[in-house]
Amino acid sequence: MRDGVRYGLSLHSYLLSCISYSLMVDPLPTTSELSSSRPVEVDIGDDFEKIMRSRHLKTWDQVREAIDILHKTTYTHYVVRESKVNKENPELYYRYVVYICTFGHKKKPEGTGQRVKGSKFTGCKSMFRIRYEHTRSIICTFKTIHTHPCNREYLTNDPWYRKLSDDQLQIVTPMIVISSDPKGIIKYIDENFNKPIPINDYKTLRHKVFKAHQKKQVM
């Protein structure tokens, strides 16, 4: 009987050690990894209602401000898909405009023998349509469900999110010209501008900065 209990305890200990080892070698998948294998639905309807639909959008600046707040609040990004210029009231800019999720384009089919390239596009159907009506812009159609995670980590797949503004670029340009430490500059950009740029983006940025710097020296 004692041998049986001892065997049971040793087997139990062995199984626990195997589980612990597997967790160390193969950690649980991250949110981004889960999104590629499981369907994801994120509804930003409440934020959309508060930020976009509750406002009286009388000028195009007000429309842009609301969309900017929506982007920052929900970790989403909408781009213009279709539009018509408002010639009657240039202050409102568009007579109508359709915004779609930046991850909403369909993937282009790959031909036989071509290299399979990664794509940020997931076919997300989230969108909204703004129409000029009675001296203001109204949101007449919208879909607020995204078929991908809406968080900072996922949004870094969109180059728009990683792009520096003119003011931010003006700050880091002297650092890039003087410093030879890319990791330090990348860390500074992430901590101060909330822009997690990869090393390839930094190399592209550095090339543009040096090219512009050389032109200034020639002039």
Short mmCIF file of C-alpha atoms in Angstrom, two decimals:
data_model
loop_
_atom_site.label_atom_id
_atom_site.label_comp_id
_atom_site.label_asym_id
_atom_site.label_seq_id
_atom_site.Cartn_x
_atom_site.Cartn_y
_atom_site.Cartn_z
CA MET A 1 0.00 0.00 0.00
CA ARG A 2 2.81 2.39 0.95
CA ASP A 3 4.53 1.64 -2.38
CA GLY A 4 1.31 2.50 -4.20
CA VAL A 5 0.97 5.82 -2.35
CA ARG A 6 4.65 6.62 -2.94
CA TYR A 7 4.24 5.83 -6.66
CA GLY A 8 1.13 8.02 -6.83
CA LEU A 9 2.92 10.96 -5.20
CA SER A 10 5.97 10.63 -7.43
CA LEU A 11 3.77 10.47 -10.53
CA HIS A 12 1.90 13.55 -9.34
CA SER A 13 5.17 15.42 -8.78
CA TYR A 14 6.43 14.38 -12.22
CA LEU A 15 3.28 15.64 -13.93
CA LEU A 16 3.49 18.97 -12.07
CA SER A 17 7.12 19.41 -13.12
CA CYS A 18 6.21 18.67 -16.77
CA ILE A 19 3.42 21.27 -16.67
CA SER A 20 5.73 23.87 -15.09
CA TYR A 21 8.38 23.23 -17.75
CA SER A 22 5.88 23.50 -20.61
CA LEU A 23 4.66 26.84 -19.26
CA MET A 24 8.23 28.15 -19.20
CA VAL A 25 9.01 26.96 -22.72
CA ASP A 26 5.63 27.69 -24.35
CA PRO A 27 4.03 30.68 -22.57
CA LEU A 28 0.38 31.50 -23.02
CA PRO A 29 -0.39 33.26 -26.34
CA THR A 30 -0.64 37.06 -26.35
CA THR A 31 -3.69 39.03 -27.48
CA SER A 32 -2.19 39.55 -30.93
CA GLU A 33 -1.49 35.84 -31.29
CA LEU A 34 -5.01 34.94 -30.23
CA SER A 35 -6.49 37.41 -32.74
CA SER A 36 -4.88 35.55 -35.63
CA SER A 37 -6.49 32.21 -34.66
CA ARG A 38 -9.79 33.19 -33.01
CA PRO A 39 -12.57 35.51 -34.21
CA VAL A 40 -12.43 38.90 -32.48
CA GLU A 41 -15.27 41.41 -32.15
CA VAL A 42 -14.78 44.76 -30.43
CA ASP A 43 -17.77 47.12 -30.30
CA ILE A 44 -16.83 50.78 -29.77
CA GLY A 45 -20.49 51.82 -29.99
CA ASP A 46 -20.66 53.57 -26.59
CA ASP A 47 -17.58 55.70 -27.28
CA PHE A 48 -18.77 56.41 -30.82
CA GLU A 49 -22.13 57.61 -29.49
CA LYS A 50 -20.52 59.94 -26.92
CA ILE A 51 -17.76 61.31 -29.14
CA MET A 52 -19.32 61.48 -32.61
CA ARG A 53 -23.12 61.33 -32.56
CA SER A 54 -23.74 63.57 -29.55
CA ARG A 55 -21.85 66.53 -31.05
CA HIS A 56 -23.22 69.29 -33.28
CA LEU A 57 -20.66 69.26 -36.07
CA LYS A 58 -21.05 72.67 -37.72
CA THR A 59 -17.51 73.05 -39.12
CA TRP A 60 -15.02 70.65 -40.63
CA ASP A 61 -12.54 71.46 -37.86
CA GLN A 62 -15.09 70.14 -35.37
CA VAL A 63 -15.47 66.95 -37.42
CA ARG A 64 -11.70 66.39 -37.51
CA GLU A 65 -11.39 67.11 -33.79
CA ALA A 66 -14.09 64.54 -32.98
CA ILE A 67 -12.47 61.88 -35.20
CA ASP A 68 -9.09 62.56 -33.59
CA ILE A 69 -10.59 62.06 -30.12
CA LEU A 70 -12.27 58.85 -31.31
CA HIS A 71 -8.92 57.52 -32.58
CA LYS A 72 -7.13 58.28 -29.30
CA THR A 73 -9.92 57.00 -27.05
CA THR A 74 -10.66 53.71 -28.84
CA TYR A 75 -7.24 52.86 -30.37
CA THR A 76 -8.77 52.81 -33.85
CA HIS A 77 -7.96 54.61 -37.08
CA TYR A 78 -10.43 55.51 -39.84
CA VAL A 79 -9.41 56.64 -43.32
CA VAL A 80 -11.39 58.32 -46.11
CA ARG A 81 -12.71 55.80 -48.63
CA GLU A 82 -15.13 57.97 -50.60
CA SER A 83 -16.03 61.66 -50.60
CA LYS A 84 -17.60 64.59 -52.45
CA VAL A 85 -16.38 68.16 -51.94
CA ASN A 86 -18.91 70.62 -50.56
CA LYS A 87 -18.81 73.56 -53.01
CA GLU A 88 -21.77 75.32 -51.38
CA ASN A 89 -20.12 75.56 -47.96
CA PRO A 90 -16.32 75.21 -48.09
CA GLU A 91 -16.18 75.51 -44.30
CA LEU A 92 -17.70 72.01 -44.07
CA TYR A 93 -15.29 70.78 -46.76
CA TYR A 94 -17.23 67.65 -47.78
CA ARG A 95 -20.81 67.26 -48.93
CA TYR A 96 -20.47 63.67 -47.82
CA VAL A 97 -17.56 61.49 -46.77
CA VAL A 98 -17.23 57.78 -45.97
CA TYR A 99 -14.66 56.66 -43.41
CA ILE A 100 -13.60 53.02 -43.10
CA CYS A 101 -11.37 51.22 -40.62
CA THR A 102 -7.71 51.30 -41.67
CA PHE A 103 -7.66 47.49 -41.34
CA GLY A 104 -10.78 47.20 -43.47
CA HIS A 105 -9.37 46.72 -46.95
CA LYS A 106 -9.60 43.24 -48.38
CA LYS A 107 -6.39 41.38 -48.99
CA LYS A 108 -5.41 41.21 -52.63
CA PRO A 109 -5.20 37.66 -54.02
CA GLU A 110 -1.67 36.40 -54.48
CA GLY A 111 -0.75 34.97 -57.89
CA THR A 112 0.87 31.60 -58.34
CA GLY A 113 4.58 31.66 -57.71
CA GLN A 114 4.51 35.06 -55.97
CA ARG A 115 5.92 35.56 -52.50
CA VAL A 116 3.26 35.66 -49.80
CA LYS A 117 3.55 39.03 -48.12
CA GLY A 118 2.17 40.01 -44.72
CA SER A 119 -0.68 42.50 -44.68
CA LYS A 120 -2.27 44.70 -42.02
CA PHE A 121 -5.68 44.35 -43.70
CA THR A 122 -8.22 42.08 -42.01
CA GLY A 123 -11.42 42.91 -43.87
CA CYS A 124 -12.87 44.83 -40.90
CA LYS A 125 -16.29 46.31 -41.81
CA SER A 126 -16.37 49.18 -39.30
CA MET A 127 -17.23 52.49 -40.98
CA PHE A 128 -19.27 55.68 -40.75
CA ARG A 129 -20.74 58.09 -43.30
CA ILE A 130 -20.98 61.83 -42.66
CA ARG A 131 -23.43 63.92 -44.72
CA TYR A 132 -23.93 67.68 -44.89
CA GLU A 133 -27.52 68.57 -44.05
CA HIS A 134 -29.14 71.84 -42.89
CA THR A 135 -25.96 73.81 -42.12
CA ARG A 136 -24.20 70.98 -40.28
CA SER A 137 -22.73 67.53 -40.74
CA ILE A 138 -24.61 64.48 -39.47
CA ILE A 139 -23.57 60.84 -39.19
CA CYS A 140 -26.20 58.97 -41.17
CA THR A 141 -24.68 55.45 -41.35
CA PHE A 142 -22.23 53.68 -39.09
CA LYS A 143 -20.92 50.24 -38.06
CA THR A 144 -19.01 50.22 -34.79
CA ILE A 145 -17.94 46.57 -34.52
CA HIS A 146 -14.27 45.89 -35.32
CA THR A 147 -13.07 42.37 -36.17
CA HIS A 148 -9.64 42.86 -34.60
CA PRO A 149 -8.25 43.95 -31.22
CA CYS A 150 -8.53 47.68 -30.50
CA ASN A 151 -5.47 48.36 -28.38
CA ARG A 152 -2.09 50.08 -28.60
CA GLU A 153 -0.21 46.88 -29.38
CA TYR A 154 -2.40 46.03 -32.38
CA LEU A 155 -2.57 49.59 -33.70
CA THR A 156 1.23 49.66 -34.08
CA ASN A 157 0.68 47.50 -37.20
CA ASP A 158 -0.62 50.67 -38.86
CA PRO A 159 2.25 52.92 -40.08
CA TRP A 160 0.02 55.97 -39.43
CA TYR A 161 0.16 55.31 -35.69
CA ARG A 162 3.98 55.20 -35.70
CA LYS A 163 4.44 58.34 -37.84
CA LEU A 164 5.89 61.36 -36.05
CA SER A 165 4.24 64.76 -36.31
CA ASP A 166 6.19 67.77 -37.63
CA ASP A 167 6.70 69.07 -34.08
CA GLN A 168 7.91 65.67 -32.85
CA LEU A 169 10.24 65.33 -35.84
CA GLN A 170 11.70 68.76 -35.11
CA ILE A 171 12.56 67.62 -31.57
CA VAL A 172 14.26 64.32 -32.51
CA THR A 173 16.12 65.59 -35.60
CA PRO A 174 19.09 67.04 -33.63
CA MET A 175 19.22 63.82 -31.60
CA ILE A 176 19.42 61.69 -34.74
CA VAL A 177 22.09 63.92 -36.32
CA ILE A 178 24.30 63.98 -33.22
CA SER A 179 23.68 60.57 -31.62
CA SER A 180 24.71 57.16 -32.93
CA ASP A 181 22.57 55.25 -30.41
CA PRO A 182 19.33 54.15 -32.14
CA LYS A 183 18.05 52.29 -29.07
CA GLY A 184 18.21 55.44 -26.95
CA ILE A 185 16.32 57.50 -29.53
CA ILE A 186 13.71 54.77 -30.06
CA LYS A 187 13.19 54.61 -26.28
CA TYR A 188 12.87 58.41 -26.10
CA ILE A 189 10.24 58.43 -28.88
CA ASP A 190 8.25 55.65 -27.22
CA GLU A 191 8.32 57.21 -23.74
CA ASN A 192 7.69 60.82 -24.79
CA PHE A 193 5.50 60.52 -27.89
CA ASN A 194 3.87 57.10 -27.25
CA LYS A 195 5.15 55.94 -30.65
CA PRO A 196 6.65 52.42 -30.56
CA ILE A 197 8.73 52.50 -33.74
CA PRO A 198 10.66 49.38 -34.86
CA ILE A 199 14.31 49.55 -35.95
CA ASN A 200 13.38 49.50 -39.65
CA ASP A 201 11.22 52.60 -39.18
CA TYR A 202 14.10 54.28 -37.38
CA LYS A 203 16.49 53.50 -40.25
CA THR A 204 14.04 55.05 -42.73
CA LEU A 205 13.58 58.08 -40.47
CA ARG A 206 17.35 58.48 -40.03
CA HIS A 207 17.89 58.35 -43.81
CA LYS A 208 15.29 61.11 -44.38
CA VAL A 209 16.73 63.26 -41.60
CA PHE A 210 20.29 63.03 -42.93
CA LYS A 211 19.12 63.68 -46.49
CA ALA A 212 17.30 66.85 -45.40
CA HIS A 213 20.28 67.87 -43.24
CA GLN A 214 22.68 67.54 -46.19
CA LYS A 215 20.40 69.68 -48.39
CA LYS A 216 20.42 72.44 -45.77
CA GLN A 217 24.22 72.37 -45.59
CA VAL A 218 24.51 72.68 -49.38
CA MET A 219 22.12 75.65 -49.40
#
